[in-house]
Amino acid sequence: MGSQHELPADRSYSKPLGIRFLEYIKKAKLSYESHQAIVLIVTFFAYASYHATRKTTSIVKSALDPQSSDVGLKFPWRITYLSAPAESKGLSWVLGDGWAPFNGSDGTALLGQLDVAFLSVYALGMYFSGHMGDRMNLRIFLTVGMVGTGLFTSLFGAGYWAKIHSFYYYLIVQMIAGLFQSTGWPSVVAVVGKWFGKKKRGLIMGIWNAHTSVGNITGSLIASALLSYGWGWSFVVPGLLIAFMGLVVFFFLPVSPESVGAYREEDEVDSLRKSEEEEGVTEPLLGSNTELKEKAVGFIEAWKIPGVAPFAFCLFFAKLVAYTFLYWLPYYISHTGILLYFLLLCI
């Protein structure tokens, strides 16, 4: 009977190539804690890259639909462009003249339609992504989502060099990008949940959830720094960044302890076995011949879980405010004198 409780030693696991490489260098199996650290780091930067690509639109809006010369705050680059000689303007026309069709009288409305389309597909895609994530290898699923996000974010920026002025091109690209973006949150939360117990989950999630702010800040800095070289770069570089992180996820992310054969310290396993014996469990939960199969939760069943509905409505209103600032605050500041007033008060 004792042999039934031995942990599988030679079982073939679907370890990512990066994990195998690290174990080859170390000449030993990675510990459970090492896997946890890899999961936290990889998922942190993975979802930060999602937000970095999502943030670029709000920064580029002011270049696509610039303020008129007689309304609002005149930024230094705007003043420099208007006062510079014609021969020195060069590529600066992007910042000064905008980009059709967004620089017309209905430019603000068109940009708003892009946001509505993106967020609508993103919200709808979250539901399907959650279902698909429960039934697929999360490492593959997340990789496809990140590479797809990078591709269509870059395609939006490619309109700059291809001189595309069709609104429907940007609309379709944004909608498909929103669909791929929806793969991020359900996947990273599911992976982190598989690796951390309830005792430390609150602390871990509190620290780990800083990826949204890190991603927004990084996306803002990258998009702003590259805007003067052409607004296309503000999309392409974050797109390449998230595609690269998608490859990192593919090579290094262990989706669950069972998938890589990682187990907790021996005393914790012994405690689990003892509780199994006390409850009369004859088949070991961690045995070599037993695999844990989780049943995916449906849409109606999910709403019946206690606390889901109140949390969903709270998150709805929180996201309503957050995305209003995320997508429109830079544009609002650039089109009003609010920043000028603030600077005058500081002086």
mmCIF file of C-alpha atoms in Angstrom:
data_model
loop_
_atom_site.group_PDB
_atom_site.id
_atom_site.type_symbol
_atom_site.label_atom_id
_atom_site.label_comp_id
_atom_site.label_asym_id
_atom_site.label_seq_id
_atom_site.Cartn_x
_atom_site.Cartn_y
_atom_site.Cartn_z
ATOM 1 C CA MET A 1 0.000 0.000 0.000
ATOM 2 C CA GLY A 2 2.881 2.342 0.792
ATOM 3 C CA SER A 3 4.100 2.164 -2.784
ATOM 4 C CA GLN A 4 0.824 3.612 -3.996
ATOM 5 C CA HIS A 5 1.638 6.943 -2.370
ATOM 6 C CA GLU A 6 5.050 7.423 -3.950
ATOM 7 C CA LEU A 7 5.283 10.550 -6.089
ATOM 8 C CA PRO A 8 5.880 9.852 -9.754
ATOM 9 C CA ALA A 9 9.550 10.302 -10.545
ATOM 10 C CA ASP A 10 9.914 9.339 -14.184
ATOM 11 C CA ARG A 11 6.629 10.499 -15.557
ATOM 12 C CA SER A 12 6.762 12.418 -18.836
ATOM 13 C CA TYR A 13 5.450 15.955 -18.320
ATOM 14 C CA SER A 14 4.749 18.640 -20.891
ATOM 15 C CA LYS A 15 7.398 20.997 -19.603
ATOM 16 C CA PRO A 16 8.025 24.152 -21.634
ATOM 17 C CA LEU A 17 11.353 24.196 -23.433
ATOM 18 C CA GLY A 18 12.565 27.105 -21.330
ATOM 19 C CA ILE A 19 11.934 25.181 -18.103
ATOM 20 C CA ARG A 20 13.832 22.195 -19.491
ATOM 21 C CA PHE A 21 16.704 24.484 -20.446
ATOM 22 C CA LEU A 22 16.867 25.968 -16.939
ATOM 23 C CA GLU A 23 16.865 22.497 -15.408
ATOM 24 C CA TYR A 24 19.601 21.431 -17.833
ATOM 25 C CA ILE A 25 21.775 24.346 -16.724
ATOM 26 C CA LYS A 26 20.996 23.752 -13.062
ATOM 27 C CA LYS A 27 21.518 19.981 -13.421
ATOM 28 C CA ALA A 28 18.484 19.463 -11.206
ATOM 29 C CA LYS A 29 14.722 19.868 -11.182
ATOM 30 C CA LEU A 30 13.394 23.301 -10.340
ATOM 31 C CA SER A 31 11.728 23.562 -6.957
ATOM 32 C CA TYR A 32 8.066 24.382 -6.453
ATOM 33 C CA GLU A 33 9.021 27.861 -5.257
ATOM 34 C CA SER A 34 11.151 28.437 -8.364
ATOM 35 C CA HIS A 35 8.190 27.581 -10.562
ATOM 36 C CA GLN A 36 6.031 29.995 -8.570
ATOM 37 C CA ALA A 37 8.567 32.786 -9.095
ATOM 38 C CA ILE A 38 8.670 32.090 -12.841
ATOM 39 C CA VAL A 39 4.868 32.158 -13.015
ATOM 40 C CA LEU A 40 4.661 35.499 -11.200
ATOM 41 C CA ILE A 41 7.368 37.160 -13.290
ATOM 42 C CA VAL A 42 6.217 35.856 -16.673
ATOM 43 C CA THR A 43 2.506 36.556 -16.128
ATOM 44 C CA PHE A 44 3.307 39.987 -14.656
ATOM 45 C CA PHE A 45 5.189 41.167 -17.725
ATOM 46 C CA ALA A 46 2.816 39.339 -20.062
ATOM 47 C CA TYR A 47 -0.238 41.240 -18.881
ATOM 48 C CA ALA A 48 1.746 44.464 -18.528
ATOM 49 C CA SER A 49 2.463 44.166 -22.256
ATOM 50 C CA TYR A 50 -1.276 43.779 -22.908
ATOM 51 C CA HIS A 51 -1.906 47.098 -21.189
ATOM 52 C CA ALA A 52 1.076 48.729 -22.891
ATOM 53 C CA THR A 53 -0.429 48.013 -26.322
ATOM 54 C CA ARG A 54 -3.875 49.075 -25.090
ATOM 55 C CA LYS A 55 -2.600 52.433 -23.874
ATOM 56 C CA THR A 56 -1.027 53.581 -27.140
ATOM 57 C CA THR A 57 -4.357 54.600 -28.689
ATOM 58 C CA SER A 58 -4.999 57.283 -26.073
ATOM 59 C CA ILE A 59 -1.559 58.810 -26.677
ATOM 60 C CA VAL A 60 -1.794 58.812 -30.471
ATOM 61 C CA LYS A 61 -5.296 60.320 -30.575
ATOM 62 C CA SER A 62 -3.929 63.840 -30.286
ATOM 63 C CA ALA A 63 -1.705 63.225 -33.322
ATOM 64 C CA LEU A 64 -4.502 61.684 -35.399
ATOM 65 C CA ASP A 65 -6.977 64.428 -34.506
ATOM 66 C CA PRO A 66 -4.895 67.450 -33.467
ATOM 67 C CA GLN A 67 -6.349 70.570 -31.940
ATOM 68 C CA SER A 68 -6.942 73.565 -34.146
ATOM 69 C CA SER A 69 -4.551 76.479 -34.036
ATOM 70 C CA ASP A 70 -7.012 78.748 -32.272
ATOM 71 C CA VAL A 71 -8.481 76.416 -29.640
ATOM 72 C CA GLY A 72 -7.012 74.954 -26.515
ATOM 73 C CA LEU A 73 -3.497 74.587 -25.226
ATOM 74 C CA LYS A 74 -0.544 75.019 -27.586
ATOM 75 C CA PHE A 75 2.006 72.346 -26.802
ATOM 76 C CA PRO A 76 5.692 73.144 -27.429
ATOM 77 C CA TRP A 77 5.863 70.734 -30.377
ATOM 78 C CA ARG A 78 2.799 72.388 -31.894
ATOM 79 C CA ILE A 79 4.277 75.868 -31.539
ATOM 80 C CA THR A 80 7.594 74.664 -32.921
ATOM 81 C CA TYR A 81 5.914 73.138 -35.939
ATOM 82 C CA LEU A 82 3.858 76.226 -36.771
ATOM 83 C CA SER A 83 6.817 78.573 -36.438
ATOM 84 C CA ALA A 84 9.394 76.387 -38.167
ATOM 85 C CA PRO A 85 10.499 77.042 -41.765
ATOM 86 C CA ALA A 86 8.776 74.945 -44.429
ATOM 87 C CA GLU A 87 11.983 73.099 -45.359
ATOM 88 C CA SER A 88 12.575 71.964 -41.760
ATOM 89 C CA LYS A 89 9.112 70.565 -41.083
ATOM 90 C CA GLY A 90 9.828 67.208 -42.724
ATOM 91 C CA LEU A 91 8.004 64.425 -40.935
ATOM 92 C CA SER A 92 6.577 66.783 -38.311
ATOM 93 C CA TRP A 93 3.415 67.118 -40.382
ATOM 94 C CA VAL A 94 2.098 64.036 -38.554
ATOM 95 C CA LEU A 95 1.986 65.917 -35.292
ATOM 96 C CA GLY A 96 0.672 69.118 -36.776
ATOM 97 C CA ASP A 97 -1.828 68.121 -39.431
ATOM 98 C CA GLY A 98 -3.305 64.910 -38.093
ATOM 99 C CA TRP A 99 -4.291 61.909 -40.174
ATOM 100 C CA ALA A 100 -7.325 61.473 -42.386
ATOM 101 C CA PRO A 101 -10.054 60.508 -41.716
ATOM 102 C CA PHE A 102 -9.547 61.479 -38.077
ATOM 103 C CA ASN A 103 -8.505 65.088 -38.657
ATOM 104 C CA GLY A 104 -11.891 66.159 -40.003
ATOM 105 C CA SER A 105 -14.770 67.799 -38.164
ATOM 106 C CA ASP A 106 -16.031 64.364 -37.080
ATOM 107 C CA GLY A 107 -12.599 63.095 -36.059
ATOM 108 C CA THR A 108 -13.420 62.895 -32.349
ATOM 109 C CA ALA A 109 -16.568 60.883 -33.092
ATOM 110 C CA LEU A 110 -14.612 58.460 -35.294
ATOM 111 C CA LEU A 111 -12.022 57.911 -32.572
ATOM 112 C CA GLY A 112 -14.843 57.279 -30.121
ATOM 113 C CA GLN A 113 -16.299 54.684 -32.475
ATOM 114 C CA LEU A 114 -12.953 52.895 -32.547
ATOM 115 C CA ASP A 115 -12.973 52.717 -28.765
ATOM 116 C CA VAL A 116 -16.558 51.464 -28.631
ATOM 117 C CA ALA A 117 -15.845 48.786 -31.231
ATOM 118 C CA PHE A 118 -12.644 47.689 -29.504
ATOM 119 C CA LEU A 119 -14.155 47.496 -26.016
ATOM 120 C CA SER A 120 -17.361 45.813 -27.238
ATOM 121 C CA VAL A 121 -15.452 43.017 -28.944
ATOM 122 C CA TYR A 122 -13.079 42.847 -25.974
ATOM 123 C CA ALA A 123 -15.964 42.432 -23.513
ATOM 124 C CA LEU A 124 -17.695 39.813 -25.664
ATOM 125 C CA GLY A 125 -14.422 38.025 -26.264
ATOM 126 C CA MET A 126 -13.765 37.752 -22.526
ATOM 127 C CA TYR A 127 -16.701 35.378 -22.204
ATOM 128 C CA PHE A 128 -15.545 33.097 -25.013
ATOM 129 C CA SER A 129 -11.892 33.356 -23.959
ATOM 130 C CA GLY A 130 -12.793 32.149 -20.485
ATOM 131 C CA HIS A 131 -14.579 29.128 -21.946
ATOM 132 C CA MET A 132 -11.767 28.330 -24.359
ATOM 133 C CA GLY A 133 -9.113 28.807 -21.682
ATOM 134 C CA ASP A 134 -10.819 26.161 -19.526
ATOM 135 C CA ARG A 135 -10.574 23.664 -22.365
ATOM 136 C CA MET A 136 -7.168 24.441 -23.873
ATOM 137 C CA ASN A 137 -3.547 24.553 -22.845
ATOM 138 C CA LEU A 138 -3.335 28.022 -21.307
ATOM 139 C CA ARG A 139 0.286 28.456 -22.376
ATOM 140 C CA ILE A 140 -0.618 27.947 -26.040
ATOM 141 C CA PHE A 141 -3.812 29.957 -25.712
ATOM 142 C CA LEU A 142 -2.018 32.907 -24.116
ATOM 143 C CA THR A 143 0.787 32.776 -26.687
ATOM 144 C CA VAL A 144 -1.679 32.920 -29.582
ATOM 145 C CA GLY A 145 -3.495 35.824 -27.927
ATOM 146 C CA MET A 146 -0.325 37.828 -27.375
ATOM 147 C CA VAL A 147 1.135 37.240 -30.829
ATOM 148 C CA GLY A 148 -2.249 38.057 -32.385
ATOM 149 C CA THR A 149 -2.492 41.244 -30.324
ATOM 150 C CA GLY A 150 0.989 42.248 -31.431
ATOM 151 C CA LEU A 151 0.180 41.541 -35.065
ATOM 152 C CA PHE A 152 -2.992 43.625 -35.241
ATOM 153 C CA THR A 153 -1.590 46.416 -33.089
ATOM 154 C CA SER A 154 1.278 46.632 -35.570
ATOM 155 C CA LEU A 155 -1.149 46.519 -38.504
ATOM 156 C CA PHE A 156 -2.896 49.580 -37.099
ATOM 157 C CA GLY A 157 0.448 51.390 -37.052
ATOM 158 C CA ALA A 158 1.288 50.074 -40.530
ATOM 159 C CA GLY A 159 -1.429 52.344 -41.882
ATOM 160 C CA TYR A 160 1.031 55.201 -41.365
ATOM 161 C CA TRP A 161 3.572 53.889 -43.874
ATOM 162 C CA ALA A 162 0.961 52.386 -46.210
ATOM 163 C CA LYS A 163 -0.834 55.759 -46.209
ATOM 164 C CA ILE A 164 -4.170 54.116 -45.435
ATOM 165 C CA HIS A 165 -6.981 56.613 -44.846
ATOM 166 C CA SER A 166 -9.934 54.242 -44.755
ATOM 167 C CA PHE A 167 -11.796 54.378 -41.455
ATOM 168 C CA TYR A 168 -13.048 50.824 -41.895
ATOM 169 C CA TYR A 169 -9.503 49.492 -42.072
ATOM 170 C CA TYR A 170 -8.706 50.876 -38.644
ATOM 171 C CA LEU A 171 -12.110 49.820 -37.318
ATOM 172 C CA ILE A 172 -11.684 46.173 -38.377
ATOM 173 C CA VAL A 173 -8.095 46.041 -37.130
ATOM 174 C CA GLN A 174 -9.136 47.437 -33.738
ATOM 175 C CA MET A 175 -12.001 44.953 -33.427
ATOM 176 C CA ILE A 176 -9.761 41.969 -34.149
ATOM 177 C CA ALA A 177 -7.132 43.367 -31.775
ATOM 178 C CA GLY A 178 -9.815 43.602 -29.082
ATOM 179 C CA LEU A 179 -10.693 39.955 -29.647
ATOM 180 C CA PHE A 180 -7.082 38.887 -29.128
ATOM 181 C CA GLN A 181 -6.740 41.238 -26.153
ATOM 182 C CA SER A 182 -9.569 39.381 -24.415
ATOM 183 C CA THR A 183 -7.369 36.285 -24.043
ATOM 184 C CA GLY A 184 -5.105 37.958 -21.501
ATOM 185 C CA TRP A 185 -6.919 38.427 -18.223
ATOM 186 C CA PRO A 186 -8.756 35.051 -17.957
ATOM 187 C CA SER A 187 -5.558 33.200 -18.829
ATOM 188 C CA VAL A 188 -3.105 34.874 -16.452
ATOM 189 C CA VAL A 189 -5.556 34.759 -13.540
ATOM 190 C CA ALA A 190 -6.206 31.059 -14.132
ATOM 191 C CA VAL A 191 -2.484 30.268 -14.212
ATOM 192 C CA VAL A 192 -1.703 32.240 -11.050
ATOM 193 C CA GLY A 193 -4.658 30.637 -9.279
ATOM 194 C CA LYS A 194 -3.295 27.171 -10.005
ATOM 195 C CA TRP A 195 0.036 27.944 -8.342
ATOM 196 C CA PHE A 196 -0.940 29.821 -5.189
ATOM 197 C CA GLY A 197 -3.169 28.707 -2.333
ATOM 198 C CA LYS A 198 -5.864 30.734 -0.632
ATOM 199 C CA LYS A 199 -3.686 31.798 2.308
ATOM 200 C CA LYS A 200 -1.292 33.916 0.245
ATOM 201 C CA ARG A 201 -3.500 34.626 -2.727
ATOM 202 C CA GLY A 202 -4.650 38.045 -1.456
ATOM 203 C CA LEU A 203 -1.105 39.298 -0.873
ATOM 204 C CA ILE A 204 0.184 37.825 -4.114
ATOM 205 C CA MET A 205 -2.664 39.249 -6.178
ATOM 206 C CA GLY A 206 -2.247 42.675 -4.570
ATOM 207 C CA ILE A 207 1.408 42.871 -5.549
ATOM 208 C CA TRP A 208 1.009 41.086 -8.883
ATOM 209 C CA ASN A 209 -1.911 43.280 -9.999
ATOM 210 C CA ALA A 210 0.463 46.239 -10.310
ATOM 211 C CA HIS A 211 1.078 44.974 -13.852
ATOM 212 C CA THR A 212 -1.829 47.108 -15.093
ATOM 213 C CA SER A 213 -0.212 50.327 -13.892
ATOM 214 C CA VAL A 214 3.241 49.259 -15.067
ATOM 215 C CA GLY A 215 1.828 48.422 -18.491
ATOM 216 C CA ASN A 216 -0.074 51.705 -18.784
ATOM 217 C CA ILE A 217 2.969 53.726 -17.786
ATOM 218 C CA THR A 218 5.258 51.783 -20.121
ATOM 219 C CA GLY A 219 2.835 52.087 -23.017
ATOM 220 C CA SER A 220 2.484 55.833 -22.444
ATOM 221 C CA LEU A 221 6.242 56.367 -22.328
ATOM 222 C CA ILE A 222 6.934 54.298 -25.442
ATOM 223 C CA ALA A 223 4.123 55.855 -27.482
ATOM 224 C CA SER A 224 5.044 59.392 -26.429
ATOM 225 C CA ALA A 225 8.748 58.907 -27.113
ATOM 226 C CA LEU A 226 8.144 57.533 -30.616
ATOM 227 C CA LEU A 227 5.348 59.882 -31.643
ATOM 228 C CA SER A 228 7.699 62.465 -33.148
ATOM 229 C CA TYR A 229 9.137 59.815 -35.501
ATOM 230 C CA GLY A 230 5.674 59.019 -36.881
ATOM 231 C CA TRP A 231 2.590 57.747 -35.074
ATOM 232 C CA GLY A 232 2.976 54.319 -36.663
ATOM 233 C CA TRP A 233 5.983 53.549 -34.477
ATOM 234 C CA SER A 234 3.849 54.128 -31.377
ATOM 235 C CA PHE A 235 1.839 51.055 -32.372
ATOM 236 C CA VAL A 236 4.481 48.861 -33.986
ATOM 237 C CA VAL A 237 7.002 48.896 -31.126
ATOM 238 C CA PRO A 238 4.477 47.910 -28.403
ATOM 239 C CA GLY A 239 3.123 45.325 -30.858
ATOM 240 C CA LEU A 240 6.569 43.794 -31.253
ATOM 241 C CA LEU A 241 7.041 43.939 -27.486
ATOM 242 C CA ILE A 242 3.904 41.910 -26.712
ATOM 243 C CA ALA A 243 4.713 39.429 -29.492
ATOM 244 C CA PHE A 244 8.143 38.897 -27.923
ATOM 245 C CA MET A 245 6.533 38.395 -24.518
ATOM 246 C CA GLY A 246 4.224 35.862 -26.149
ATOM 247 C CA LEU A 247 7.285 33.825 -27.118
ATOM 248 C CA VAL A 248 8.586 34.121 -23.555
ATOM 249 C CA VAL A 249 5.248 32.741 -22.339
ATOM 250 C CA PHE A 250 5.466 29.859 -24.802
ATOM 251 C CA PHE A 251 8.964 28.856 -23.719
ATOM 252 C CA PHE A 252 8.805 29.495 -19.978
ATOM 253 C CA LEU A 253 5.268 29.510 -18.533
ATOM 254 C CA PRO A 254 4.274 26.394 -16.549
ATOM 255 C CA VAL A 255 0.482 26.470 -16.502
ATOM 256 C CA SER A 256 0.042 24.223 -13.456
ATOM 257 C CA PRO A 257 2.083 22.153 -10.993
ATOM 258 C CA GLU A 258 0.742 18.949 -12.517
ATOM 259 C CA SER A 259 1.883 19.914 -16.022
ATOM 260 C CA VAL A 260 5.551 20.114 -14.980
ATOM 261 C CA GLY A 261 5.595 17.561 -12.167
ATOM 262 C CA ALA A 262 6.196 20.156 -9.455
ATOM 263 C CA TYR A 263 5.042 19.367 -5.937
ATOM 264 C CA ARG A 264 5.193 21.105 -2.590
ATOM 265 C CA GLU A 265 7.532 20.198 0.232
ATOM 266 C CA GLU A 266 7.318 16.622 1.475
ATOM 267 C CA ASP A 267 5.708 17.516 4.797
ATOM 268 C CA GLU A 268 2.775 19.181 3.018
ATOM 269 C CA VAL A 269 2.305 16.149 0.792
ATOM 270 C CA ASP A 270 2.437 13.844 3.824
ATOM 271 C CA SER A 271 -0.207 15.963 5.520
ATOM 272 C CA LEU A 272 -2.435 15.639 2.462
ATOM 273 C CA ARG A 273 -1.952 11.876 2.377
ATOM 274 C CA LYS A 274 -2.773 11.617 6.065
ATOM 275 C CA SER A 275 -6.036 13.470 5.560
ATOM 276 C CA GLU A 276 -6.838 11.158 2.644
ATOM 277 C CA GLU A 277 -6.335 8.084 4.804
ATOM 278 C CA GLU A 278 -8.449 9.544 7.612
ATOM 279 C CA GLU A 279 -11.280 10.203 5.167
ATOM 280 C CA GLY A 280 -11.002 6.710 3.746
ATOM 281 C CA VAL A 281 -9.619 7.665 0.357
ATOM 282 C CA THR A 282 -8.226 4.501 -1.221
ATOM 283 C CA GLU A 283 -6.917 6.068 -4.429
ATOM 284 C CA PRO A 284 -4.164 8.697 -3.915
ATOM 285 C CA LEU A 285 -4.930 12.165 -5.258
ATOM 286 C CA LEU A 286 -1.308 12.609 -6.220
ATOM 287 C CA GLY A 287 -0.792 9.108 -7.485
ATOM 288 C CA SER A 288 0.914 8.316 -10.780
ATOM 289 C CA ASN A 289 -2.198 6.814 -12.344
ATOM 290 C CA THR A 290 -4.707 9.508 -11.405
ATOM 291 C CA GLU A 291 -5.159 12.776 -13.218
ATOM 292 C CA LEU A 292 -7.238 15.629 -11.900
ATOM 293 C CA LYS A 293 -9.923 16.633 -14.372
ATOM 294 C CA GLU A 294 -11.729 19.873 -13.669
ATOM 295 C CA LYS A 295 -15.166 20.499 -15.095
ATOM 296 C CA ALA A 296 -15.528 23.874 -16.787
ATOM 297 C CA VAL A 297 -18.145 26.175 -15.269
ATOM 298 C CA GLY A 298 -20.880 27.474 -17.573
ATOM 299 C CA PHE A 299 -22.157 31.037 -17.840
ATOM 300 C CA ILE A 300 -25.291 30.532 -15.711
ATOM 301 C CA GLU A 301 -23.425 28.451 -13.149
ATOM 302 C CA ALA A 302 -20.796 31.166 -12.813
ATOM 303 C CA TRP A 303 -23.440 33.783 -11.935
ATOM 304 C CA LYS A 304 -24.810 31.437 -9.250
ATOM 305 C CA ILE A 305 -21.474 31.368 -7.404
ATOM 306 C CA PRO A 306 -21.783 33.517 -4.255
ATOM 307 C CA GLY A 307 -20.130 36.910 -4.640
ATOM 308 C CA VAL A 308 -19.767 36.808 -8.437
ATOM 309 C CA ALA A 309 -22.679 39.150 -9.238
ATOM 310 C CA PRO A 310 -21.769 41.892 -6.685
ATOM 311 C CA PHE A 311 -18.132 41.745 -7.745
ATOM 312 C CA ALA A 312 -19.107 41.946 -11.421
ATOM 313 C CA PHE A 313 -21.211 45.069 -10.887
ATOM 314 C CA CYS A 314 -18.518 46.717 -8.741
ATOM 315 C CA LEU A 315 -15.933 45.998 -11.410
ATOM 316 C CA PHE A 316 -18.280 47.353 -14.077
ATOM 317 C CA PHE A 317 -18.419 50.808 -12.493
ATOM 318 C CA ALA A 318 -14.728 50.777 -11.600
ATOM 319 C CA LYS A 319 -13.781 49.935 -15.190
ATOM 320 C CA LEU A 320 -16.199 52.562 -16.481
ATOM 321 C CA VAL A 321 -14.191 55.261 -14.735
ATOM 322 C CA ALA A 322 -10.811 53.654 -15.383
ATOM 323 C CA TYR A 323 -11.251 53.282 -19.135
ATOM 324 C CA THR A 324 -12.681 56.780 -19.468
ATOM 325 C CA PHE A 325 -9.413 58.122 -18.078
ATOM 326 C CA LEU A 326 -7.312 55.503 -19.850
ATOM 327 C CA TYR A 327 -8.592 56.334 -23.333
ATOM 328 C CA TRP A 328 -9.537 59.986 -23.169
ATOM 329 C CA LEU A 329 -7.588 61.833 -20.459
ATOM 330 C CA PRO A 330 -4.476 62.596 -22.603
ATOM 331 C CA TYR A 331 -6.719 63.709 -25.475
ATOM 332 C CA TYR A 332 -8.803 65.898 -23.159
ATOM 333 C CA ILE A 333 -5.742 67.551 -21.657
ATOM 334 C CA SER A 334 -4.270 68.263 -25.092
ATOM 335 C CA HIS A 335 -7.483 69.891 -26.291
ATOM 336 C CA THR A 336 -8.144 72.139 -23.293
ATOM 337 C CA GLY A 337 -6.216 74.667 -21.271
ATOM 338 C CA ILE A 338 -6.299 72.580 -18.110
ATOM 339 C CA LEU A 339 -2.586 71.771 -18.224
ATOM 340 C CA LEU A 340 -1.739 75.412 -18.859
ATOM 341 C CA TYR A 341 -3.819 76.456 -15.873
ATOM 342 C CA PHE A 342 -2.037 73.913 -13.725
ATOM 343 C CA LEU A 343 1.371 75.136 -14.849
ATOM 344 C CA LEU A 344 0.401 78.742 -14.153
ATOM 345 C CA LEU A 345 -0.724 77.795 -10.655
ATOM 346 C CA CYS A 346 2.596 76.034 -10.029
ATOM 347 C CA ILE A 347 4.495 79.130 -11.163
#
